[in-house]
PDB file of C-alpha atoms in Angstrom:
ATOM      1  CA  MET C   1     -31.472  22.036 -43.552  1.00  0.00           C
ATOM      2  CA  SER C   2     -28.448  24.244 -43.081  1.00  0.00           C
ATOM      3  CA  GLU C   3     -29.756  25.918 -39.925  1.00  0.00           C
ATOM      4  CA  ASN C   4     -30.299  24.504 -36.527  1.00  0.00           C
ATOM      5  CA  HIS C   5     -33.608  25.726 -35.105  1.00  0.00           C
ATOM      6  CA  LEU C   6     -33.188  24.078 -31.755  1.00  0.00           C
ATOM      7  CA  ALA C   7     -32.858  26.409 -28.782  1.00  0.00           C
ATOM      8  CA  PRO C   8     -29.290  26.778 -27.550  1.00  0.00           C
ATOM      9  CA  VAL C   9     -28.499  24.348 -24.757  1.00  0.00           C
ATOM     10  CA  ALA C  10     -25.994  24.570 -21.929  1.00  0.00           C
ATOM     11  CA  PRO C  11     -22.652  23.001 -22.843  1.00  0.00           C
ATOM     12  CA  VAL C  12     -21.905  19.614 -21.281  1.00  0.00           C
ATOM     13  CA  PRO C  13     -19.740  20.224 -18.203  1.00  0.00           C
ATOM     14  CA  SER C  14     -16.229  18.846 -18.541  1.00  0.00           C
ATOM     15  CA  PRO C  15     -14.064  17.212 -15.911  1.00  0.00           C
ATOM     16  CA  ALA C  16     -10.468  18.475 -15.801  1.00  0.00           C
ATOM     17  CA  SER C  17      -8.345  16.472 -18.264  1.00  0.00           C
ATOM     18  CA  PRO C  18      -6.121  13.759 -16.812  1.00  0.00           C
ATOM     19  CA  ALA C  19      -2.462  14.861 -16.724  1.00  0.00           C
ATOM     20  CA  GLU C  20       0.635  12.675 -17.129  1.00  0.00           C
ATOM     21  CA  PRO C  21       1.312  10.955 -13.754  1.00  0.00           C
ATOM     22  CA  PRO C  22       2.744  11.496 -11.283  1.00  0.00           C
ATOM     23  CA  TYR C  23       0.871  14.624 -10.216  1.00  0.00           C
ATOM     24  CA  TYR C  24      -0.980  15.609  -7.046  1.00  0.00           C
ATOM     25  CA  ALA C  25      -4.620  16.001  -6.094  1.00  0.00           C
ATOM     26  CA  VAL C  26      -6.003  17.995  -3.179  1.00  0.00           C
ATOM     27  CA  VAL C  27      -9.443  16.607  -2.335  1.00  0.00           C
ATOM     28  CA  PHE C  28     -11.513  19.013  -0.225  1.00  0.00           C
ATOM     29  CA  THR C  29     -14.903  17.675   0.975  1.00  0.00           C
ATOM     30  CA  SER C  30     -17.088  20.045   2.975  1.00  0.00           C
ATOM     31  CA  ALA C  31     -20.475  20.637   4.571  1.00  0.00           C
ATOM     32  CA  ARG C  32     -21.456  24.285   4.814  1.00  0.00           C
ATOM     33  CA  THR C  33     -23.282  26.358   7.399  1.00  0.00           C
ATOM     34  CA  ASP C  34     -26.141  28.669   6.340  1.00  0.00           C
ATOM     35  CA  LEU C  35     -24.060  31.722   7.294  1.00  0.00           C
ATOM     36  CA  ASP C  36     -22.961  34.438   4.896  1.00  0.00           C
ATOM     37  CA  PRO C  37     -23.612  32.621   1.593  1.00  0.00           C
ATOM     38  CA  ASP C  38     -22.743  35.707  -0.497  1.00  0.00           C
ATOM     39  CA  GLY C  39     -19.396  36.098   1.229  1.00  0.00           C
ATOM     40  CA  TYR C  40     -18.711  32.431   0.593  1.00  0.00           C
ATOM     41  CA  THR C  41     -19.624  32.639  -3.106  1.00  0.00           C
ATOM     42  CA  ASP C  42     -17.544  35.768  -3.743  1.00  0.00           C
ATOM     43  CA  THR C  43     -14.532  34.306  -1.979  1.00  0.00           C
ATOM     44  CA  ALA C  44     -14.835  30.921  -3.698  1.00  0.00           C
ATOM     45  CA  ARG C  45     -14.949  32.616  -7.099  1.00  0.00           C
ATOM     46  CA  HIS C  46     -11.931  34.786  -6.279  1.00  0.00           C
ATOM     47  CA  LEU C  47      -9.866  31.834  -4.996  1.00  0.00           C
ATOM     48  CA  SER C  48     -10.777  29.802  -8.070  1.00  0.00           C
ATOM     49  CA  ASP C  49      -9.226  32.568 -10.223  1.00  0.00           C
ATOM     50  CA  LEU C  50      -6.248  33.006  -7.912  1.00  0.00           C
ATOM     51  CA  VAL C  51      -5.215  29.341  -7.818  1.00  0.00           C
ATOM     52  CA  ARG C  52      -4.644  29.456 -11.586  1.00  0.00           C
ATOM     53  CA  SER C  53      -1.633  31.703 -10.970  1.00  0.00           C
ATOM     54  CA  ILE C  54       0.131  29.048  -8.861  1.00  0.00           C
ATOM     55  CA  PRO C  55       3.013  27.418 -10.782  1.00  0.00           C
ATOM     56  CA  GLY C  56       2.171  23.793 -11.554  1.00  0.00           C
ATOM     57  CA  PHE C  57      -1.598  24.212 -11.176  1.00  0.00           C
ATOM     58  CA  LEU C  58      -3.165  21.721 -13.613  1.00  0.00           C
ATOM     59  CA  GLY C  59      -6.918  22.108 -13.169  1.00  0.00           C
ATOM     60  CA  GLU C  60      -9.827  21.777 -10.791  1.00  0.00           C
ATOM     61  CA  ASP C  61     -13.143  19.891 -10.516  1.00  0.00           C
ATOM     62  CA  PHE C  62     -16.051  20.996  -8.356  1.00  0.00           C
ATOM     63  CA  ALA C  63     -19.460  19.552  -7.496  1.00  0.00           C
ATOM     64  CA  HIS C  64     -22.030  20.484  -4.856  1.00  0.00           C
ATOM     65  CA  THR C  65     -25.193  18.584  -3.973  1.00  0.00           C
ATOM     66  CA  PRO C  66     -27.831  21.145  -2.901  1.00  0.00           C
ATOM     67  CA  GLY C  67     -28.187  20.799   0.868  1.00  0.00           C
ATOM     68  CA  GLY C  68     -25.413  18.224   0.860  1.00  0.00           C
ATOM     69  CA  LEU C  69     -21.689  17.775   0.422  1.00  0.00           C
ATOM     70  CA  ALA C  70     -19.405  19.863  -1.759  1.00  0.00           C
ATOM     71  CA  ILE C  71     -16.252  18.323  -3.232  1.00  0.00           C
ATOM     72  CA  SER C  72     -13.458  20.228  -4.912  1.00  0.00           C
ATOM     73  CA  VAL C  73     -10.410  18.494  -6.352  1.00  0.00           C
ATOM     74  CA  ALA C  74      -7.448  20.669  -7.391  1.00  0.00           C
ATOM     75  CA  TYR C  75      -4.625  19.096  -9.407  1.00  0.00           C
ATOM     76  CA  PHE C  76      -0.990  20.222  -9.171  1.00  0.00           C
ATOM     77  CA  ARG C  77       2.187  19.051 -10.860  1.00  0.00           C
ATOM     78  CA  ASP C  78       4.078  18.803  -7.543  1.00  0.00           C
ATOM     79  CA  LEU C  79       3.939  19.341  -3.795  1.00  0.00           C
ATOM     80  CA  ALA C  80       5.768  22.678  -4.135  1.00  0.00           C
ATOM     81  CA  GLY C  81       2.706  24.152  -5.873  1.00  0.00           C
ATOM     82  CA  ILE C  82       0.398  22.801  -3.168  1.00  0.00           C
ATOM     83  CA  GLU C  83       2.652  24.308  -0.501  1.00  0.00           C
ATOM     84  CA  GLU C  84       2.732  27.677  -2.262  1.00  0.00           C
ATOM     85  CA  TRP C  85      -1.078  27.652  -2.476  1.00  0.00           C
ATOM     86  CA  ARG C  86      -1.400  26.567   1.155  1.00  0.00           C
ATOM     87  CA  ARG C  87       0.699  29.567   2.278  1.00  0.00           C
ATOM     88  CA  HIS C  88      -0.837  32.146  -0.058  1.00  0.00           C
ATOM     89  CA  PRO C  89      -1.989  35.058   2.172  1.00  0.00           C
ATOM     90  CA  GLU C  90      -5.425  35.383   0.539  1.00  0.00           C
ATOM     91  CA  HIS C  91      -5.962  31.636   0.779  1.00  0.00           C
ATOM     92  CA  LEU C  92      -4.922  31.615   4.444  1.00  0.00           C
ATOM     93  CA  ASP C  93      -7.326  34.472   5.154  1.00  0.00           C
ATOM     94  CA  ALA C  94     -10.177  32.685   3.336  1.00  0.00           C
ATOM     95  CA  LYS C  95      -9.525  29.466   5.285  1.00  0.00           C
ATOM     96  CA  ARG C  96      -9.691  31.387   8.568  1.00  0.00           C
ATOM     97  CA  ARG C  97     -13.035  32.932   7.550  1.00  0.00           C
ATOM     98  CA  GLY C  98     -14.212  29.510   6.362  1.00  0.00           C
ATOM     99  CA  ARG C  99     -13.617  27.962   9.782  1.00  0.00           C
ATOM    100  CA  GLU C 100     -15.270  30.924  11.505  1.00  0.00           C
ATOM    101  CA  ARG C 101     -18.379  31.112   9.313  1.00  0.00           C
ATOM    102  CA  TRP C 102     -18.823  28.941   6.253  1.00  0.00           C
ATOM    103  CA  TYR C 103     -17.931  25.362   7.137  1.00  0.00           C
ATOM    104  CA  GLU C 104     -19.681  23.023   9.508  1.00  0.00           C
ATOM    105  CA  ARG C 105     -16.991  20.457   8.783  1.00  0.00           C
ATOM    106  CA  TYR C 106     -14.456  19.573   6.134  1.00  0.00           C
ATOM    107  CA  VAL C 107     -11.786  17.002   5.298  1.00  0.00           C
ATOM    108  CA  ILE C 108      -8.691  17.527   3.128  1.00  0.00           C
ATOM    109  CA  HIS C 109      -6.771  14.654   1.504  1.00  0.00           C
ATOM    110  CA  ILE C 110      -3.457  15.330  -0.276  1.00  0.00           C
ATOM    111  CA  ALA C 111      -2.650  12.512  -2.680  1.00  0.00           C
ATOM    112  CA  ARG C 112      -0.123  11.555  -5.340  1.00  0.00           C
ATOM    113  CA  VAL C 113      -1.901  10.476  -8.523  1.00  0.00           C
ATOM    114  CA  GLU C 114      -0.340   7.280  -9.866  1.00  0.00           C
ATOM    115  CA  SER C 115      -2.637   6.632 -12.813  1.00  0.00           C
ATOM    116  CA  SER C 116      -5.537   8.266 -14.594  1.00  0.00           C
ATOM    117  CA  HIS C 117      -7.636   7.883 -17.695  1.00  0.00           C
ATOM    118  CA  GLY C 118     -10.649   9.432 -19.334  1.00  0.00           C
ATOM    119  CA  PHE C 119     -13.650   8.488 -21.463  1.00  0.00           C
ATOM    120  CA  ALA C 120     -15.570  10.679 -23.900  1.00  0.00           C
ATOM    121  CA  ARG C 121     -18.594   9.641 -25.936  1.00  0.00           C
ATOM    122  CA  ALA C 122     -17.799   9.413 -29.632  1.00  0.00           C
TER     123      ALA C 122
ATOM    124  CA  MET W   1     -36.812  23.697  29.145  1.00  0.00           C
ATOM    125  CA  SER W   2     -36.186  19.981  28.858  1.00  0.00           C
ATOM    126  CA  GLU W   3     -37.934  19.620  25.520  1.00  0.00           C
ATOM    127  CA  ASN W   4     -36.904  20.887  22.144  1.00  0.00           C
ATOM    128  CA  HIS W   5     -39.889  22.266  20.267  1.00  0.00           C
ATOM    129  CA  LEU W   6     -38.003  23.080  17.101  1.00  0.00           C
ATOM    130  CA  ALA W   7     -39.015  21.112  14.028  1.00  0.00           C
ATOM    131  CA  PRO W   8     -36.591  18.329  13.138  1.00  0.00           C
ATOM    132  CA  VAL W   9     -34.026  19.419  10.576  1.00  0.00           C
ATOM    133  CA  ALA W  10     -32.038  17.385   8.097  1.00  0.00           C
ATOM    134  CA  PRO W  11     -28.728  16.196   9.562  1.00  0.00           C
ATOM    135  CA  VAL W  12     -25.600  17.998   8.399  1.00  0.00           C
ATOM    136  CA  PRO W  13     -23.988  15.834   5.703  1.00  0.00           C
ATOM    137  CA  SER W  14     -20.631  14.408   6.737  1.00  0.00           C
ATOM    138  CA  PRO W  15     -17.524  13.897   4.642  1.00  0.00           C
ATOM    139  CA  ALA W  16     -15.882  10.482   5.085  1.00  0.00           C
ATOM    140  CA  SER W  17     -13.448  10.615   8.018  1.00  0.00           C
ATOM    141  CA  PRO W  18      -9.756  10.928   7.169  1.00  0.00           C
ATOM    142  CA  ALA W  19      -7.953   7.586   7.635  1.00  0.00           C
ATOM    143  CA  GLU W  20      -4.358   7.027   8.734  1.00  0.00           C
ATOM    144  CA  PRO W  21      -2.093   7.544   5.666  1.00  0.00           C
ATOM    145  CA  PRO W  22      -1.038   5.990   3.460  1.00  0.00           C
ATOM    146  CA  TYR W  23      -4.313   4.974   1.847  1.00  0.00           C
ATOM    147  CA  TYR W  24      -5.740   5.312  -1.650  1.00  0.00           C
ATOM    148  CA  ALA W  25      -8.390   7.503  -3.242  1.00  0.00           C
ATOM    149  CA  VAL W  26     -10.231   6.816  -6.498  1.00  0.00           C
ATOM    150  CA  VAL W  27     -11.516  10.153  -7.822  1.00  0.00           C
ATOM    151  CA  PHE W  28     -14.257   9.710 -10.446  1.00  0.00           C
ATOM    152  CA  THR W  29     -15.495  12.934 -12.110  1.00  0.00           C
ATOM    153  CA  SER W  30     -18.305  12.622 -14.627  1.00  0.00           C
ATOM    154  CA  ALA W  31     -20.797  14.432 -16.841  1.00  0.00           C
ATOM    155  CA  ARG W  32     -23.981  12.481 -17.523  1.00  0.00           C
ATOM    156  CA  THR W  33     -26.225  12.070 -20.526  1.00  0.00           C
ATOM    157  CA  ASP W  34     -29.998  12.484 -20.160  1.00  0.00           C
ATOM    158  CA  LEU W  35     -30.515   8.788 -20.953  1.00  0.00           C
ATOM    159  CA  ASP W  36     -32.061   6.246 -18.596  1.00  0.00           C
ATOM    160  CA  PRO W  37     -31.827   8.229 -15.341  1.00  0.00           C
ATOM    161  CA  ASP W  38     -33.715   5.579 -13.356  1.00  0.00           C
ATOM    162  CA  GLY W  39     -31.348   2.839 -14.496  1.00  0.00           C
ATOM    163  CA  TYR W  40     -28.438   5.039 -13.479  1.00  0.00           C
ATOM    164  CA  THR W  41     -29.886   5.795 -10.034  1.00  0.00           C
ATOM    165  CA  ASP W  42     -30.715   2.155  -9.259  1.00  0.00           C
ATOM    166  CA  THR W  43     -27.281   0.991 -10.355  1.00  0.00           C
ATOM    167  CA  ALA W  44     -25.436   3.752  -8.468  1.00  0.00           C
ATOM    168  CA  ARG W  45     -27.307   2.843  -5.285  1.00  0.00           C
ATOM    169  CA  HIS W  46     -26.566  -0.864  -5.711  1.00  0.00           C
ATOM    170  CA  LEU W  47     -22.850  -0.275  -6.394  1.00  0.00           C
ATOM    171  CA  SER W  48     -22.610   2.035  -3.391  1.00  0.00           C
ATOM    172  CA  ASP W  49     -23.821  -0.865  -1.210  1.00  0.00           C
ATOM    173  CA  LEU W  50     -21.652  -3.410  -2.985  1.00  0.00           C
ATOM    174  CA  VAL W  51     -18.362  -1.509  -2.627  1.00  0.00           C
ATOM    175  CA  ARG W  52     -18.712  -1.719   1.164  1.00  0.00           C
ATOM    176  CA  SER W  53     -18.057  -5.471   0.919  1.00  0.00           C
ATOM    177  CA  ILE W  54     -14.609  -4.937  -0.656  1.00  0.00           C
ATOM    178  CA  PRO W  55     -11.797  -5.642   1.876  1.00  0.00           C
ATOM    179  CA  GLY W  56     -10.021  -2.394   2.740  1.00  0.00           C
ATOM    180  CA  PHE W  57     -12.867  -0.119   1.676  1.00  0.00           C
ATOM    181  CA  LEU W  58     -12.658   2.927   3.974  1.00  0.00           C
ATOM    182  CA  GLY W  59     -15.468   5.236   2.859  1.00  0.00           C
ATOM    183  CA  GLU W  60     -16.862   7.319   0.040  1.00  0.00           C
ATOM    184  CA  ASP W  61     -17.800  10.945  -0.673  1.00  0.00           C
ATOM    185  CA  PHE W  62     -20.221  12.013  -3.384  1.00  0.00           C
ATOM    186  CA  ALA W  63     -21.462  15.356  -4.727  1.00  0.00           C
ATOM    187  CA  HIS W  64     -23.436  16.282  -7.834  1.00  0.00           C
ATOM    188  CA  THR W  65     -24.170  19.782  -9.109  1.00  0.00           C
ATOM    189  CA  PRO W  66     -27.618  19.709 -10.806  1.00  0.00           C
ATOM    190  CA  GLY W  67     -26.975  19.934 -14.550  1.00  0.00           C
ATOM    191  CA  GLY W  68     -23.230  19.861 -13.879  1.00  0.00           C
ATOM    192  CA  LEU W  69     -20.403  17.610 -12.755  1.00  0.00           C
ATOM    193  CA  ALA W  70     -20.636  14.694 -10.372  1.00  0.00           C
ATOM    194  CA  ILE W  71     -17.624  13.707  -8.265  1.00  0.00           C
ATOM    195  CA  SER W  72     -17.284  10.530  -6.262  1.00  0.00           C
ATOM    196  CA  VAL W  73     -14.211   9.766  -4.198  1.00  0.00           C
ATOM    197  CA  ALA W  74     -13.835   6.224  -2.816  1.00  0.00           C
ATOM    198  CA  TYR W  75     -11.122   5.534  -0.229  1.00  0.00           C
ATOM    199  CA  PHE W  76      -9.332   2.180   0.101  1.00  0.00           C
ATOM    200  CA  ARG W  77      -6.582   0.935   2.388  1.00  0.00           C
ATOM    201  CA  ASP W  78      -4.524  -0.429  -0.525  1.00  0.00           C
ATOM    202  CA  LEU W  79      -4.326  -0.994  -4.269  1.00  0.00           C
ATOM    203  CA  ALA W  80      -5.414  -4.627  -3.843  1.00  0.00           C
ATOM    204  CA  GLY W  81      -8.878  -3.429  -2.775  1.00  0.00           C
ATOM    205  CA  ILE W  82      -9.090  -1.068  -5.745  1.00  0.00           C
ATOM    206  CA  GLU W  83      -8.088  -3.886  -8.078  1.00  0.00           C
ATOM    207  CA  GLU W  84     -10.684  -6.226  -6.566  1.00  0.00           C
ATOM    208  CA  TRP W  85     -13.358  -3.551  -7.028  1.00  0.00           C
ATOM    209  CA  ARG W  86     -12.184  -2.810 -10.565  1.00  0.00           C
ATOM    210  CA  ARG W  87     -12.615  -6.482 -11.518  1.00  0.00           C
ATOM    211  CA  HIS W  88     -15.891  -7.104  -9.692  1.00  0.00           C
ATOM    212  CA  PRO W  89     -18.319  -8.554 -12.290  1.00  0.00           C
ATOM    213  CA  GLU W  90     -21.232  -6.290 -11.319  1.00  0.00           C
ATOM    214  CA  HIS W  91     -18.972  -3.237 -11.372  1.00  0.00           C
ATOM    215  CA  LEU W  92     -17.575  -4.207 -14.792  1.00  0.00           C
ATOM    216  CA  ASP W  93     -21.107  -4.641 -16.116  1.00  0.00           C
ATOM    217  CA  ALA W  94     -22.180  -1.251 -14.695  1.00  0.00           C
ATOM    218  CA  LYS W  95     -19.154   0.453 -16.271  1.00  0.00           C
ATOM    219  CA  ARG W  96     -20.027  -1.034 -19.654  1.00  0.00           C
ATOM    220  CA  ARG W  97     -23.614   0.240 -19.360  1.00  0.00           C
ATOM    221  CA  GLY W  98     -22.258   3.605 -18.152  1.00  0.00           C
ATOM    222  CA  ARG W  99     -20.164   4.060 -21.293  1.00  0.00           C
ATOM    223  CA  GLU W 100     -23.080   2.956 -23.484  1.00  0.00           C
ATOM    224  CA  ARG W 101     -25.765   5.133 -21.901  1.00  0.00           C
ATOM    225  CA  TRP W 102     -25.098   7.203 -18.815  1.00  0.00           C
ATOM    226  CA  TYR W 103     -21.852   9.090 -19.274  1.00  0.00           C
ATOM    227  CA  GLU W 104     -21.031  11.819 -21.728  1.00  0.00           C
ATOM    228  CA  ARG W 105     -17.497  11.835 -20.370  1.00  0.00           C
ATOM    229  CA  TYR W 106     -15.592  10.908 -17.239  1.00  0.00           C
ATOM    230  CA  VAL W 107     -12.089  10.952 -15.773  1.00  0.00           C
ATOM    231  CA  ILE W 108     -10.675   8.582 -13.136  1.00  0.00           C
ATOM    232  CA  HIS W 109      -7.621   9.417 -10.996  1.00  0.00           C
ATOM    233  CA  ILE W 110      -6.090   6.759  -8.720  1.00  0.00           C
ATOM    234  CA  ALA W 111      -3.999   8.390  -6.016  1.00  0.00           C
ATOM    235  CA  ARG W 112      -2.028   7.507  -2.895  1.00  0.00           C
ATOM    236  CA  VAL W 113      -3.074   9.742   0.003  1.00  0.00           C
ATOM    237  CA  GLU W 114      -0.003  11.043   1.822  1.00  0.00           C
ATOM    238  CA  SER W 115      -1.673  13.323   4.358  1.00  0.00           C
ATOM    239  CA  SER W 116      -5.144  14.290   5.482  1.00  0.00           C
ATOM    240  CA  HIS W 117      -6.885  16.246   8.192  1.00  0.00           C
ATOM    241  CA  GLY W 118     -10.357  17.342   9.161  1.00  0.00           C
ATOM    242  CA  PHE W 119     -12.157  20.266  10.778  1.00  0.00           C
ATOM    243  CA  ALA W 120     -15.450  20.195  12.689  1.00  0.00           C
ATOM    244  CA  ARG W 121     -17.215  23.203  14.204  1.00  0.00           C
ATOM    245  CA  ALA W 122     -17.125  23.071  18.001  1.00  0.00           C
TER     246      ALA W 122
END
């Protein structure tokens, strides 16, 4: 009884932990084109690493319905971090390529988080 | 040349339109259990209809990575609408069932949107 013979299962995905308010959320909702999916994936992965170097970056959530909307939410301690990320040369370049090729449409909302809480099954 | 002989294709999904700030966003990120998926789906559909009756409801975005995170973002004109939705009896009942059965974990962020903009391919 000391061994677990069940096959390994994928870990339960975790939302980013709620931080102490106030903090900021950048909500990015998008619908993609069919163009250059590999370029998109490589760039998305690179930017997801890069944003972690921005001072005040707190975490990120991402979900994508196949054939449907994608939503990413990045959390920052303050607007200065969001501004630094917005002006980062590699991010600017990726956004230009995104408008040229990858996105059919998108909406960005920049919001100040006033309260947050989490639930986890016991 | 007046007819289009291409097969019909699924419409491009659309993010909710950006509203005039300030407005509020409720970001709900979740990881589900495997329990009672039909109950979850029926309830989610019903709540998605019901929230449209809340005064000041502006729109909603949803995405779900298969086997991964789900993110819903509901937009409201003011905190009064969020509070009315939070206290709605059917919503309260669904949240109780969600904690009992459907959610492994979730995080909710309530945020005041200070700026927003959109892009659409020409």
